[in-house]
């Protein structure tokens, strides 16, 4: 009887150990666009540069620097895991909205500031 109990416990313990894994879910995988990015934007009435940081959750923060107005504007927004980018430079009522796509180490899109009747394109890359 003892041998049967020992054999049964050995089989159960072995099955338990073999079924455990250190990380089957890949929960530690980094956000694909996380890191520092920079680039430029241009349009008929304004142009300049931007520097942003994408967090591990897709939150975007940084600054744009207008060459025309010689002023910096805060950037806040988000990027999805599929690369859909959306951010506002300045404030929501009078700032510029940047939308576009990130793919690999490249990004591009358009921007519009409806209150100032300005718009254009932007392009950037991961540093």
Tab-separated table of C-alpha atoms in Angstrom:
chain	number	residue	atom	x	y	z
A	1	UNK	CA	0.000	0.000	0.000
A	2	UNK	CA	2.856	2.381	0.845
A	3	UNK	CA	4.433	1.848	-2.566
A	4	UNK	CA	1.119	2.671	-4.287
A	5	UNK	CA	0.706	5.923	-2.299
A	6	UNK	CA	4.353	6.885	-2.939
A	7	UNK	CA	3.994	6.182	-6.688
A	8	UNK	CA	0.754	8.171	-6.869
A	9	UNK	CA	2.248	11.160	-5.047
A	10	UNK	CA	5.344	11.031	-7.250
A	11	UNK	CA	3.211	11.114	-10.403
A	12	UNK	CA	1.053	13.993	-9.097
A	13	UNK	CA	4.107	15.993	-7.968
A	14	UNK	CA	5.873	15.417	-11.310
A	15	UNK	CA	2.807	16.489	-13.271
A	16	UNK	CA	2.514	19.638	-11.139
A	17	UNK	CA	6.171	20.603	-11.667
A	18	UNK	CA	6.043	19.988	-15.421
A	19	UNK	CA	2.866	22.036	-15.863
A	20	UNK	CA	4.346	25.178	-14.272
A	21	UNK	CA	6.102	27.738	-16.432
A	22	UNK	CA	8.064	30.849	-15.595
A	23	UNK	CA	6.320	33.101	-18.150
A	24	UNK	CA	4.036	31.529	-20.747
A	25	UNK	CA	2.012	34.731	-21.194
A	26	UNK	CA	4.846	37.031	-22.394
A	27	UNK	CA	3.612	39.658	-19.928
A	28	UNK	CA	7.039	41.272	-19.900
A	29	UNK	CA	7.001	42.137	-23.600
A	30	UNK	CA	7.833	45.815	-24.149
A	31	UNK	CA	5.381	48.219	-25.762
A	32	UNK	CA	6.407	48.287	-29.453
A	33	UNK	CA	6.802	52.085	-29.703
A	34	UNK	CA	8.200	52.812	-26.246
A	35	UNK	CA	11.141	55.195	-26.232
A	36	UNK	CA	12.304	58.625	-27.387
A	37	UNK	CA	11.231	59.969	-30.783
A	38	UNK	CA	12.027	63.169	-32.663
A	39	UNK	CA	11.257	64.773	-35.979
A	40	UNK	CA	9.881	67.798	-37.765
A	41	UNK	CA	6.586	69.264	-38.859
A	42	UNK	CA	5.894	71.655	-41.707
A	43	UNK	CA	3.066	73.665	-43.204
A	44	UNK	CA	2.375	76.912	-45.040
A	45	UNK	CA	2.141	79.011	-41.847
A	46	UNK	CA	4.304	77.129	-39.327
A	47	UNK	CA	7.129	74.610	-39.124
A	48	UNK	CA	9.399	73.272	-36.440
A	49	UNK	CA	10.631	70.231	-34.565
A	50	UNK	CA	9.315	67.866	-31.923
A	51	UNK	CA	10.729	65.577	-29.244
A	52	UNK	CA	8.437	63.064	-27.572
A	53	UNK	CA	8.668	60.137	-25.210
A	54	UNK	CA	6.345	57.136	-25.536
A	55	UNK	CA	5.798	55.270	-22.263
A	56	UNK	CA	5.333	51.526	-21.772
A	57	UNK	CA	1.554	52.104	-21.810
A	58	UNK	CA	1.490	54.234	-24.984
A	59	UNK	CA	1.238	57.618	-23.279
A	60	UNK	CA	2.932	60.377	-25.294
A	61	UNK	CA	4.598	63.419	-23.680
A	62	UNK	CA	7.085	65.935	-25.005
A	63	UNK	CA	7.457	69.298	-26.738
A	64	UNK	CA	7.207	70.927	-30.138
A	65	UNK	CA	9.320	73.947	-30.996
A	66	UNK	CA	7.864	76.378	-33.507
A	67	UNK	CA	10.482	78.044	-35.723
A	68	UNK	CA	7.931	80.677	-36.781
A	69	UNK	CA	6.707	81.642	-33.294
A	70	UNK	CA	10.016	80.827	-31.527
A	71	UNK	CA	8.067	79.066	-28.780
A	72	UNK	CA	7.824	75.596	-27.203
A	73	UNK	CA	4.494	73.821	-26.729
A	74	UNK	CA	3.786	70.797	-24.527
A	75	UNK	CA	2.687	67.629	-26.326
A	76	UNK	CA	0.289	65.107	-24.752
A	77	UNK	CA	-1.382	62.135	-26.381
A	78	UNK	CA	-1.417	58.395	-26.977
A	79	UNK	CA	-0.266	55.746	-29.402
A	80	UNK	CA	-1.956	52.351	-29.695
A	81	UNK	CA	-0.183	48.993	-29.975
A	82	UNK	CA	-1.056	49.036	-33.684
A	83	UNK	CA	0.701	52.410	-34.076
A	84	UNK	CA	-2.262	54.810	-34.321
A	85	UNK	CA	-0.914	58.129	-33.047
A	86	UNK	CA	-2.881	61.107	-31.697
A	87	UNK	CA	-1.545	64.062	-29.693
A	88	UNK	CA	-2.202	67.724	-28.981
A	89	UNK	CA	0.561	70.347	-28.969
A	90	UNK	CA	-0.450	73.284	-26.798
A	91	UNK	CA	-3.953	73.208	-25.358
A	92	UNK	CA	-7.126	71.581	-26.619
A	93	UNK	CA	-8.870	74.845	-27.577
A	94	UNK	CA	-6.083	76.563	-29.508
A	95	UNK	CA	-3.381	73.931	-30.008
A	96	UNK	CA	-2.514	71.704	-32.930
A	97	UNK	CA	-3.760	68.134	-33.237
A	98	UNK	CA	-1.205	65.666	-34.591
A	99	UNK	CA	-2.489	62.351	-35.981
A	100	UNK	CA	-0.672	59.639	-37.836
A	101	UNK	CA	0.914	56.224	-37.801
A	102	UNK	CA	3.979	54.731	-36.141
A	103	UNK	CA	5.543	51.682	-37.765
A	104	UNK	CA	8.827	50.138	-36.666
A	105	UNK	CA	11.183	53.068	-36.075
A	106	UNK	CA	9.345	55.533	-38.345
A	107	UNK	CA	6.318	57.768	-37.907
A	108	UNK	CA	4.402	60.281	-40.026
A	109	UNK	CA	1.075	61.990	-40.320
A	110	UNK	CA	-0.736	65.294	-40.487
A	111	UNK	CA	-1.397	68.160	-38.097
A	112	UNK	CA	-4.082	70.819	-37.914
A	113	UNK	CA	-4.688	73.893	-35.805
A	114	UNK	CA	-8.249	74.938	-36.661
A	115	UNK	CA	-8.260	78.049	-34.437
A	116	UNK	CA	-5.254	79.483	-36.326
A	117	UNK	CA	-6.197	78.064	-39.763
A	118	UNK	CA	-2.907	76.151	-40.014
A	119	UNK	CA	-2.127	72.596	-41.088
A	120	UNK	CA	0.590	70.433	-42.550
A	121	UNK	CA	2.505	67.187	-42.265
A	122	UNK	CA	4.967	65.681	-39.807
A	123	UNK	CA	7.624	62.976	-39.964
A	124	UNK	CA	9.842	61.435	-37.327
A	125	UNK	CA	11.840	58.501	-36.109
A	126	UNK	CA	12.815	56.625	-33.004
A	127	UNK	CA	16.116	57.775	-31.490
